Short mmCIF file of C-alpha atoms in Angstrom, two decimals:
data_model
loop_
_atom_site.label_atom_id
_atom_site.label_comp_id
_atom_site.label_asym_id
_atom_site.label_seq_id
_atom_site.Cartn_x
_atom_site.Cartn_y
_atom_site.Cartn_z
CA MET R 9 -0.15 0.05 -0.02
CA MET R 10 1.05 3.53 -0.68
CA GLY R 11 1.93 5.87 2.30
CA VAL R 12 -0.09 8.85 2.77
CA GLU R 13 3.01 11.14 1.99
CA GLU R 14 3.45 9.17 -1.43
CA GLU R 15 -0.27 9.62 -2.30
CA GLN R 16 0.09 13.38 -1.53
CA ARG R 17 3.16 13.47 -3.85
CA GLU R 18 1.34 11.49 -6.54
CA ALA R 19 -1.63 13.80 -6.36
CA THR R 20 0.32 17.03 -6.74
CA THR R 21 2.98 15.80 -9.54
CA ASN R 22 2.23 17.55 -12.76
CA LYS R 23 0.48 20.23 -10.95
CA VAL R 24 1.45 23.54 -10.19
CA MET R 25 0.08 25.97 -7.28
CA CYS R 26 -1.48 29.07 -8.86
CA LEU R 27 -3.04 32.06 -7.44
CA LEU R 28 -5.55 34.18 -9.83
CA THR R 29 -5.53 37.80 -9.20
CA ASP R 30 -7.20 40.69 -10.84
CA PRO R 31 -4.62 43.61 -12.44
CA ASP R 32 -4.78 45.57 -9.25
CA GLY R 33 -3.41 42.40 -7.33
CA THR R 34 -6.55 41.28 -5.57
CA PRO R 35 -6.81 37.53 -5.27
CA LEU R 36 -9.84 35.54 -6.84
CA GLY R 37 -10.08 32.95 -4.05
CA ALA R 38 -7.27 31.05 -2.62
CA ALA R 39 -4.20 29.50 -4.27
CA MET R 40 -4.99 26.13 -5.91
CA TYR R 41 -3.23 23.41 -7.74
CA LEU R 42 -4.07 23.31 -11.32
CA PRO R 43 -2.98 20.59 -13.83
CA GLN R 44 0.22 21.40 -16.10
CA ASN R 45 -1.81 20.78 -18.95
CA ALA R 46 -4.12 23.46 -18.07
CA GLY R 47 -4.32 26.47 -20.61
CA HIS R 48 -6.23 29.51 -21.59
CA GLN R 49 -9.63 27.82 -21.90
CA GLN R 50 -9.74 25.91 -18.58
CA LEU R 51 -8.42 29.31 -17.01
CA GLN R 52 -11.35 31.17 -18.64
CA GLN R 53 -14.05 28.45 -17.63
CA MET R 54 -12.51 28.95 -13.83
CA VAL R 55 -12.41 32.59 -13.74
CA ASN R 56 -16.21 32.88 -14.95
CA LYS R 57 -17.19 30.20 -12.49
CA LEU R 58 -15.31 31.91 -9.67
CA LEU R 59 -16.72 35.22 -10.51
CA ASN R 60 -20.41 33.66 -11.03
CA ASN R 61 -20.79 35.22 -14.24
CA GLU R 62 -24.12 34.48 -15.81
CA GLU R 63 -22.80 35.44 -19.28
CA LYS R 64 -19.46 33.86 -19.81
CA LEU R 65 -16.93 36.75 -20.55
CA PRO R 66 -13.56 36.43 -22.39
CA TYR R 67 -10.34 36.88 -20.49
CA ALA R 68 -6.61 37.04 -21.24
CA PHE R 69 -3.93 35.77 -18.64
CA TYR R 70 -0.69 37.09 -17.80
CA ILE R 71 2.36 35.85 -15.68
CA SER R 72 4.63 38.60 -15.05
CA ASP R 73 3.31 40.77 -17.87
CA GLN R 74 3.59 38.04 -20.51
CA GLU R 75 0.41 36.84 -22.07
CA LEU R 76 -0.15 33.01 -21.63
CA ILE R 77 -0.82 31.33 -24.79
CA VAL R 78 0.49 27.73 -24.11
CA PRO R 79 -0.32 25.29 -21.50
CA LEU R 80 1.11 26.16 -17.74
CA GLY R 81 3.60 23.23 -18.13
CA THR R 82 4.94 24.48 -21.39
CA TYR R 83 5.45 27.97 -19.83
CA LEU R 84 7.23 26.66 -16.88
CA GLU R 85 9.74 24.65 -18.78
CA LYS R 86 10.22 27.34 -21.38
CA ASN R 87 11.00 29.95 -18.90
CA LYS R 88 12.42 27.75 -16.36
CA VAL R 89 10.02 28.48 -13.40
CA SER R 90 10.19 26.53 -10.33
CA VAL R 91 7.17 24.44 -9.34
CA GLU R 92 7.89 24.95 -5.82
CA LYS R 93 6.71 28.68 -5.95
CA VAL R 94 3.18 29.76 -6.22
CA LEU R 95 2.45 31.13 -9.67
CA SER R 96 0.72 34.46 -9.93
CA ILE R 97 -1.69 34.66 -12.96
CA VAL R 98 -3.29 38.03 -13.63
CA TYR R 99 -6.69 37.77 -15.34
CA GLN R 100 -7.92 40.50 -17.56
CA PRO R 101 -11.36 40.84 -18.91
CA GLN R 102 -11.49 41.39 -22.73
CA ALA R 103 -14.04 43.27 -24.80
CA ILE R 104 -17.14 41.11 -25.82
CA PHE R 105 -17.27 42.93 -29.37
CA ARG R 106 -14.36 43.19 -31.92
CA ILE R 107 -13.23 46.34 -33.77
CA ARG R 108 -12.00 45.53 -37.35
CA PRO R 109 -8.58 47.05 -38.45
CA VAL R 110 -8.99 50.00 -40.53
CA ASN R 111 -7.23 49.15 -43.91
CA ARG R 112 -8.21 51.54 -46.64
CA CYS R 113 -8.82 55.27 -47.01
CA SER R 114 -12.48 55.74 -48.04
CA SER R 115 -11.93 59.16 -48.71
CA THR R 116 -10.11 62.30 -48.99
CA ILE R 117 -11.97 65.47 -48.37
CA SER R 118 -10.75 68.79 -49.27
CA GLY R 119 -12.09 71.96 -47.70
CA HIS R 120 -9.52 73.33 -45.30
CA THR R 121 -7.20 75.86 -46.89
CA GLU R 122 -4.43 75.67 -44.03
CA ALA R 123 -3.11 72.62 -42.08
CA VAL R 124 -5.55 70.43 -40.27
CA LEU R 125 -4.42 70.88 -36.50
CA SER R 126 -6.89 68.63 -34.78
CA VAL R 127 -9.58 66.09 -35.41
CA ALA R 128 -12.46 64.59 -33.16
CA PHE R 129 -15.29 62.42 -33.50
CA SER R 130 -18.48 63.11 -31.56
CA PRO R 131 -19.06 60.75 -28.34
CA ASP R 132 -21.49 58.42 -30.31
CA GLY R 133 -18.93 58.32 -33.41
CA LYS R 134 -21.69 59.84 -35.58
CA HIS R 135 -20.28 63.20 -36.28
CA LEU R 136 -16.70 64.52 -36.95
CA ALA R 137 -15.16 67.88 -36.31
CA SER R 138 -11.56 69.43 -37.35
CA GLY R 139 -9.94 72.48 -36.51
CA SER R 140 -7.63 74.08 -38.76
CA GLY R 141 -4.86 76.85 -39.30
CA ASP R 142 -7.41 78.57 -41.57
CA THR R 143 -9.16 79.85 -38.48
CA THR R 144 -12.23 77.50 -39.31
CA VAL R 145 -13.92 74.56 -37.48
CA ARG R 146 -15.39 72.23 -39.90
CA LEU R 147 -18.24 69.70 -39.28
CA TRP R 148 -18.09 66.69 -41.83
CA ASP R 149 -20.91 64.43 -42.89
CA LEU R 150 -19.80 60.87 -42.22
CA ASN R 151 -22.74 59.13 -44.48
CA THR R 152 -21.85 61.17 -47.68
CA GLN R 153 -18.24 61.93 -46.58
CA THR R 154 -18.50 65.40 -47.50
CA PRO R 155 -18.05 68.92 -45.72
CA LEU R 156 -21.12 69.74 -43.63
CA PHE R 157 -20.59 73.09 -41.96
CA THR R 158 -18.00 75.63 -41.92
CA CYS R 159 -17.72 77.44 -38.50
CA THR R 160 -16.26 80.84 -38.66
CA GLY R 161 -15.53 83.18 -36.07
CA HIS R 162 -11.90 82.61 -35.03
CA LYS R 163 -9.31 85.30 -35.83
CA ASN R 164 -6.42 82.99 -35.60
CA TRP R 165 -5.34 79.15 -35.90
CA VAL R 166 -7.86 76.76 -34.15
CA LEU R 167 -5.51 74.76 -32.23
CA CYS R 168 -7.98 72.21 -30.02
CA ILE R 169 -11.41 71.25 -30.32
CA ALA R 170 -13.56 69.14 -27.83
CA TRP R 171 -17.15 67.70 -27.77
CA SER R 172 -19.25 67.54 -24.84
CA PRO R 173 -19.83 64.10 -23.68
CA ASP R 174 -23.54 64.27 -24.35
CA GLY R 175 -22.59 65.36 -27.92
CA LYS R 176 -24.61 68.58 -27.48
CA HIS R 177 -21.88 71.02 -27.75
CA LEU R 178 -18.46 71.48 -29.43
CA VAL R 179 -15.87 73.74 -28.08
CA SER R 180 -12.85 75.37 -29.85
CA GLY R 181 -9.72 76.95 -28.59
CA SER R 182 -7.55 79.26 -30.92
CA LYS R 183 -4.24 80.73 -30.95
CA ALA R 184 -5.58 84.21 -29.80
CA GLY R 185 -6.69 82.60 -26.71
CA GLU R 186 -10.37 82.85 -27.33
CA LEU R 187 -12.88 79.94 -27.07
CA GLN R 188 -15.97 79.43 -29.18
CA CYS R 189 -18.87 77.13 -28.40
CA TRP R 190 -20.83 75.89 -31.29
CA ASP R 191 -24.02 73.98 -31.94
CA PRO R 192 -22.89 70.88 -34.04
CA GLN R 193 -26.50 70.56 -35.32
CA THR R 194 -26.27 73.73 -37.19
CA GLY R 195 -22.74 74.77 -37.25
CA THR R 196 -23.59 78.04 -35.79
CA PRO R 197 -21.95 79.90 -32.67
CA SER R 198 -23.86 79.57 -29.45
CA GLY R 199 -23.08 83.07 -28.26
CA ASN R 200 -20.15 85.29 -28.61
CA PRO R 201 -16.52 84.03 -28.31
CA LEU R 202 -15.36 83.31 -24.61
CA THR R 203 -12.53 85.57 -23.70
CA GLY R 204 -10.22 85.82 -20.60
CA HIS R 205 -7.18 83.84 -21.46
CA LYS R 206 -4.16 86.30 -22.64
CA LYS R 207 -2.23 83.57 -24.75
CA TRP R 208 -3.24 80.62 -26.90
CA ILE R 209 -5.54 77.65 -25.83
CA THR R 210 -3.46 74.53 -25.33
CA GLY R 211 -6.22 72.27 -23.81
CA ILE R 212 -9.82 71.88 -23.28
CA SER R 213 -11.84 69.17 -21.09
CA TRP R 214 -15.39 68.89 -20.29
CA GLU R 215 -17.10 68.02 -17.00
CA PRO R 216 -17.81 64.21 -17.08
CA ALA R 217 -21.66 63.53 -18.04
CA HIS R 218 -21.95 61.24 -14.74
CA LEU R 219 -21.32 64.29 -12.77
CA ASN R 220 -23.48 66.84 -14.47
CA ALA R 221 -26.22 66.31 -17.24
CA PRO R 222 -27.08 68.18 -19.60
CA CYS R 223 -23.34 68.98 -19.99
CA ARG R 224 -22.56 72.70 -19.38
CA ARG R 225 -19.05 73.26 -17.88
CA PHE R 226 -15.55 72.81 -19.58
CA VAL R 227 -12.05 73.76 -18.59
CA SER R 228 -9.27 75.21 -20.79
CA ALA R 229 -5.70 75.65 -20.32
CA SER R 230 -3.69 78.06 -21.77
CA LYS R 231 -0.08 79.33 -22.54
CA ASP R 232 -0.71 82.23 -20.02
CA GLY R 233 -0.26 79.90 -17.11
CA ASP R 234 -4.00 79.67 -16.12
CA ALA R 235 -6.97 77.11 -16.48
CA ARG R 236 -10.45 78.57 -16.73
CA ILE R 237 -13.76 76.95 -15.89
CA TRP R 238 -16.64 78.25 -18.26
CA ASP R 239 -20.15 77.83 -18.08
CA VAL R 240 -21.95 77.53 -21.46
CA PRO R 241 -25.38 78.53 -20.74
CA LEU R 242 -24.13 81.51 -18.35
CA LYS R 243 -21.74 82.18 -21.35
CA LYS R 244 -18.89 83.05 -18.93
CA CYS R 245 -16.00 82.13 -16.95
CA ILE R 246 -17.05 81.23 -13.39
CA ILE R 247 -13.75 79.97 -12.08
CA CYS R 248 -9.81 80.82 -12.77
CA LEU R 249 -7.39 78.19 -11.60
CA SER R 250 -4.24 80.33 -11.18
CA GLY R 251 -0.97 78.95 -9.72
CA HIS R 252 1.33 77.45 -12.33
CA THR R 253 4.52 79.86 -12.92
CA LEU R 254 4.50 79.01 -16.53
CA ALA R 255 2.39 77.92 -19.29
CA VAL R 256 -0.44 75.11 -18.84
CA THR R 257 0.31 72.63 -21.58
CA CYS R 258 -2.86 70.01 -20.69
CA VAL R 259 -6.04 69.56 -18.78
CA LYS R 260 -8.10 66.73 -17.79
CA TRP R 261 -11.34 66.67 -15.69
CA GLY R 262 -11.35 63.64 -13.97
CA GLY R 263 -14.17 61.28 -12.99
CA ASP R 264 -13.90 61.89 -9.29
CA GLY R 265 -14.75 65.52 -10.05
CA VAL R 266 -11.15 67.01 -9.76
CA ILE R 267 -9.27 68.93 -12.62
CA TYR R 268 -5.57 67.96 -13.58
CA THR R 269 -3.36 70.63 -14.97
CA GLY R 270 0.16 69.79 -16.51
CA SER R 271 2.43 72.77 -16.98
CA GLN R 272 5.91 73.84 -18.43
CA ASP R 273 6.62 74.51 -14.68
CA CYS R 274 7.42 70.71 -14.31
CA THR R 275 4.29 70.10 -12.11
CA ILE R 276 0.59 68.64 -12.18
CA LYS R 277 -1.72 70.50 -10.11
CA VAL R 278 -5.08 68.91 -8.82
CA TRP R 279 -7.96 71.48 -8.29
CA GLU R 280 -11.53 71.12 -6.91
CA THR R 281 -13.97 72.59 -8.90
CA THR R 282 -16.51 74.53 -6.73
CA GLN R 283 -14.14 77.17 -5.53
CA GLY R 284 -11.04 76.31 -7.61
CA LYS R 285 -8.92 75.45 -4.77
CA LEU R 286 -5.46 73.67 -5.26
CA ILE R 287 -5.85 70.17 -3.55
CA LYS R 288 -2.33 68.78 -4.22
CA GLU R 289 0.68 69.32 -6.48
CA LEU R 290 2.23 66.16 -8.19
CA LYS R 291 6.09 66.86 -8.56
CA GLY R 292 8.72 64.58 -10.21
CA HIS R 293 9.41 65.54 -13.71
CA GLY R 294 12.48 67.61 -14.64
CA HIS R 295 11.18 69.24 -17.48
CA TRP R 296 7.92 70.29 -19.13
CA VAL R 297 4.92 68.12 -18.71
CA ASN R 298 3.29 67.84 -22.18
CA SER R 299 0.39 65.21 -21.78
CA LEU R 300 -1.70 63.68 -19.34
CA ALA R 301 -4.04 60.75 -19.52
CA LEU R 302 -6.70 59.17 -17.10
CA SER R 303 -7.53 55.61 -16.95
CA THR R 304 -11.21 56.27 -17.20
CA GLU R 305 -10.78 58.86 -20.29
CA TYR R 306 -12.88 56.66 -22.82
CA VAL R 307 -15.89 56.70 -20.41
CA LEU R 308 -15.49 60.21 -19.74
CA ARG R 309 -15.34 61.12 -23.44
CA THR R 310 -18.32 58.89 -24.38
CA GLY R 311 -20.56 59.53 -21.37
CA ALA R 312 -23.59 57.08 -21.89
CA PHE R 313 -22.56 56.12 -25.42
CA ASP R 314 -21.16 52.62 -25.89
CA HIS R 315 -20.49 50.35 -29.20
CA THR R 316 -24.18 49.54 -29.08
CA GLY R 317 -25.21 52.87 -30.52
CA LYS R 318 -28.23 53.37 -27.89
CA HIS R 319 -29.46 57.01 -27.93
CA TYR R 320 -31.01 58.37 -25.00
CA THR R 321 -34.14 61.06 -24.58
CA SER R 322 -33.39 62.65 -21.16
CA PRO R 323 -30.47 64.15 -19.51
CA GLU R 324 -31.24 62.24 -16.27
CA GLU R 325 -31.03 59.05 -18.36
CA MET R 326 -27.75 59.79 -19.71
CA LYS R 327 -26.50 60.85 -16.49
CA LYS R 328 -27.54 57.44 -14.85
CA VAL R 329 -26.00 55.29 -17.71
CA ALA R 330 -22.81 57.31 -17.69
CA LEU R 331 -22.39 56.77 -14.05
CA GLU R 332 -23.01 52.95 -14.33
CA ARG R 333 -20.46 53.16 -17.17
CA TYR R 334 -18.07 54.95 -15.03
CA ASN R 335 -18.21 52.66 -11.91
CA LYS R 336 -17.95 49.71 -14.04
CA MET R 337 -14.77 50.84 -15.87
CA LYS R 338 -13.36 52.47 -12.64
CA GLY R 339 -13.65 48.94 -10.45
CA ASN R 340 -12.28 49.02 -7.04
CA GLY R 341 -9.20 50.78 -7.72
CA PRO R 342 -8.64 54.54 -7.96
CA GLU R 343 -8.48 56.59 -11.09
CA ARG R 344 -4.86 56.61 -12.40
CA LEU R 345 -3.03 59.43 -14.24
CA VAL R 346 -0.08 59.18 -16.45
CA SER R 347 1.91 62.20 -17.59
CA GLY R 348 4.48 62.51 -20.37
CA SER R 349 7.20 65.05 -20.52
CA ASP R 350 10.15 66.93 -22.27
CA ASP R 351 12.50 65.01 -19.87
CA PHE R 352 12.03 61.75 -21.90
CA THR R 353 9.98 60.01 -18.92
CA MET R 354 6.40 59.39 -17.99
CA PHE R 355 5.01 58.93 -14.38
CA LEU R 356 2.02 56.66 -13.20
CA TRP R 357 0.13 58.44 -10.48
CA GLU R 358 -2.91 57.41 -8.18
CA PRO R 359 -3.53 61.17 -7.07
CA SER R 360 -6.48 60.41 -4.64
CA VAL R 361 -4.21 57.84 -2.98
CA SER R 362 -1.01 59.60 -2.83
CA LYS R 363 0.99 62.84 -4.31
CA HIS R 364 3.85 60.52 -5.05
CA PRO R 365 4.27 58.61 -8.21
CA LYS R 366 3.45 54.94 -8.32
CA THR R 367 6.20 54.28 -11.05
CA ARG R 368 8.77 56.20 -13.33
CA MET R 369 8.38 55.07 -16.65
CA THR R 370 11.71 55.27 -18.66
CA GLY R 371 12.73 54.20 -22.03
CA HIS R 372 12.05 56.86 -24.47
CA GLN R 373 15.28 58.61 -25.92
CA GLN R 374 13.34 61.84 -26.86
CA LEU R 375 10.34 63.75 -25.35
CA VAL R 376 7.16 62.21 -24.98
CA ASN R 377 4.65 64.01 -26.90
CA HIS R 378 1.12 62.16 -26.18
CA VAL R 379 0.04 59.47 -23.55
CA TYR R 380 -3.15 57.72 -23.84
CA PHE R 381 -4.83 54.82 -21.68
CA SER R 382 -6.72 52.11 -23.61
CA PRO R 383 -10.52 52.12 -23.09
CA ASP R 384 -10.26 49.45 -20.44
CA GLY R 385 -7.49 51.05 -18.73
CA GLN R 386 -5.27 47.96 -19.16
CA TRP R 387 -2.67 49.64 -21.30
CA VAL R 388 -0.84 52.87 -21.51
CA ALA R 389 0.42 53.80 -24.88
CA SER R 390 3.13 56.69 -25.48
CA ALA R 391 4.03 58.55 -28.40
CA SER R 392 7.63 60.17 -28.81
CA PHE R 393 9.81 62.39 -31.09
CA ASP R 394 12.20 59.26 -30.82
CA LYS R 395 9.90 57.76 -33.62
CA SER R 396 8.59 55.01 -31.43
CA VAL R 397 5.32 54.14 -29.61
CA LYS R 398 5.59 52.26 -26.53
CA LEU R 399 3.20 50.11 -24.62
CA TRP R 400 2.95 49.92 -20.85
CA ASN R 401 0.94 48.03 -18.34
CA GLY R 402 -1.82 50.65 -17.28
CA THR R 403 -1.92 49.23 -13.66
CA THR R 404 1.73 48.87 -12.80
CA GLY R 405 3.26 51.17 -15.21
CA LYS R 406 5.70 48.39 -16.34
CA PHE R 407 7.11 48.56 -19.81
CA VAL R 408 5.65 46.02 -22.03
CA ALA R 409 6.88 46.72 -25.59
CA ALA R 410 8.06 48.88 -28.16
CA PHE R 411 6.43 49.66 -31.61
CA ARG R 412 9.13 50.78 -34.31
CA GLY R 413 8.18 51.50 -37.92
CA HIS R 414 7.80 55.34 -38.11
CA VAL R 415 10.55 57.00 -39.53
CA GLY R 416 9.71 60.23 -38.09
CA PRO R 417 8.50 61.95 -34.73
CA VAL R 418 4.93 60.41 -33.73
CA TYR R 419 2.57 63.15 -32.94
CA GLN R 420 -0.67 61.62 -31.89
CA ILE R 421 -2.16 58.27 -31.16
CA SER R 422 -5.89 56.83 -30.43
CA TRP R 423 -7.40 53.41 -29.51
CA SER R 424 -9.88 51.07 -30.99
CA ALA R 425 -12.87 50.82 -28.63
CA ASP R 426 -12.05 47.02 -27.96
CA SER R 427 -8.57 48.04 -26.66
CA ARG R 428 -7.03 45.70 -29.14
CA LEU R 429 -5.45 48.04 -31.70
CA LEU R 430 -3.71 51.22 -31.75
CA LEU R 431 -3.28 53.98 -33.99
CA SER R 432 -0.48 56.42 -34.40
CA GLY R 433 0.08 59.49 -36.74
CA SER R 434 3.39 60.71 -37.63
CA LYS R 435 5.68 63.47 -39.16
CA ASP R 436 6.53 60.54 -41.67
CA SER R 437 3.11 61.20 -43.52
CA THR R 438 1.90 57.79 -42.48
CA LEU R 439 -0.87 56.30 -39.96
CA LYS R 440 -0.03 52.87 -38.69
CA VAL R 441 -2.38 50.53 -36.83
CA TRP R 442 -0.59 48.22 -34.31
CA ASP R 443 -1.70 44.86 -32.97
CA ILE R 444 -1.59 45.09 -28.98
CA ARG R 445 -1.79 41.25 -28.44
CA ALA R 446 0.56 40.30 -31.15
CA GLN R 447 2.67 43.52 -30.36
CA LYS R 448 3.42 43.98 -33.87
CA LEU R 449 2.13 46.38 -36.84
CA LYS R 450 -1.04 45.31 -38.37
CA GLN R 451 -1.48 47.81 -40.96
CA ASP R 452 0.46 50.69 -42.64
CA LEU R 453 -1.63 53.52 -43.82
CA PRO R 454 0.42 55.76 -46.15
CA GLY R 455 -1.61 58.45 -48.40
CA HIS R 456 -1.15 61.93 -46.78
CA ALA R 457 1.18 64.21 -48.69
CA ASP R 458 2.97 65.40 -45.60
CA GLU R 459 3.00 65.35 -41.73
CA VAL R 460 0.13 63.91 -39.90
CA TYR R 461 -0.85 66.13 -36.79
CA ALA R 462 -3.98 64.52 -35.73
CA VAL R 463 -5.70 61.14 -35.62
CA ASP R 464 -8.85 59.90 -33.66
CA TRP R 465 -10.56 56.52 -33.92
CA SER R 466 -14.28 56.75 -33.56
CA PRO R 467 -15.84 55.50 -30.39
CA ASP R 468 -18.19 53.02 -32.44
CA GLY R 469 -14.96 51.70 -34.03
CA GLU R 470 -16.05 51.88 -37.40
CA LYS R 471 -13.71 54.61 -38.65
CA VAL R 472 -10.30 56.70 -38.54
CA ALA R 473 -10.07 60.25 -39.28
CA SER R 474 -6.70 61.97 -39.74
CA GLY R 475 -5.54 65.46 -40.69
CA GLY R 476 -2.23 67.41 -41.17
CA LYS R 477 -0.04 69.51 -43.06
CA ASP R 478 -1.54 68.64 -46.59
CA ARG R 479 -4.85 70.44 -45.46
CA VAL R 480 -7.00 67.37 -46.45
CA LEU R 481 -9.03 65.22 -44.06
CA LYS R 482 -9.00 61.50 -44.57
CA LEU R 483 -11.37 58.67 -43.53
CA TRP R 484 -10.17 55.50 -43.21
CA MET R 485 -12.37 52.26 -42.80
CA GLY R 486 -12.06 48.43 -42.13
#
């Protein structure tokens, strides 16, 4: 007869002790023995069972930031991992819908007479706006792929544009420092230009729809060192956020109701929005802060709209759905912030938890121009003047992969709604689509005659828009 010890040994051979955790490190149940031939499918069944999911959801699994695509035993052998230790496996929920990669230019639309400096799809993905050096904002008809309205009134280059998350307003900011609110249905201005800033506008961000519906407040950042909160129906600036000693380069209105500003004074400031009081300062960068990204950015931008295309009749219903989407996306963890700088580095912050960075993210060889969280918050992508796009873990800030292929600085990036694809636009006149899981180039999109300054992937996932120095707007489809 076998001894008790031998029986136990027999039972644990070809098994490995595993602990499943969510991306934040919260364990799902206790550590348990799994057969070495267990792979993605068995793990997926197990997670669905442990989470009591009525509808089975797709998951991806990671061991020390590497996706598990082979059975456990094969992974252990290949990576020479000891079976004695508990193996930590991170499960990450995947989008239940899939976005097709864009692979062709469906139309090239002329209209602007100078460079296109910004492009932005509406939250429901049904409308498109662009801002240009010709001082106009244009709205485009996506069904006929032709110009719809030309919005005139600015006296100088239109540097940035932003849709309200309920899709009812579009705001533009110019090099002269004034802002203009437009009615996207008619292309007409809603009131006179909003003045107060003394230098050009560097960024605009709307108050999230789950905090206030209908949307009425937005914040602008300027080269003059101030950020200002405006009320659209009141048509005036209600709070001026003063405190930065140099230009404010970027601004985000967070889901918790605070405003984040990044500046050339190397700091990020966090403000409350009832009186405009400074709450905290995030210090660490050794040079200008160029870009800020929020882990919840995608749901903040889209409010109540998702890939199903459902529309809402009342602001109350919109606010309720937007709040549900925000809470679901945020989960139990705090809202995370990433900053990109001229010092070549990035920082990951959890501002509601600490004023100290969670991680310093190094690797770029030139200034970091644009940082952007994936819609599910799992990844951070960064675009740099070093011609590369880099991918980082959105929870830990750990480096994951570098995407090389552009032969000029990368100006702007945008994500597909399912977080599986990343788009980049560059000085080299091309757009590129990168496959996140395969960590390689999926599609090369040449076509522009010159530098590509602005790119956006529509929230409904169906199309991409790009604009740049050649003055045309290009639409790309799958």
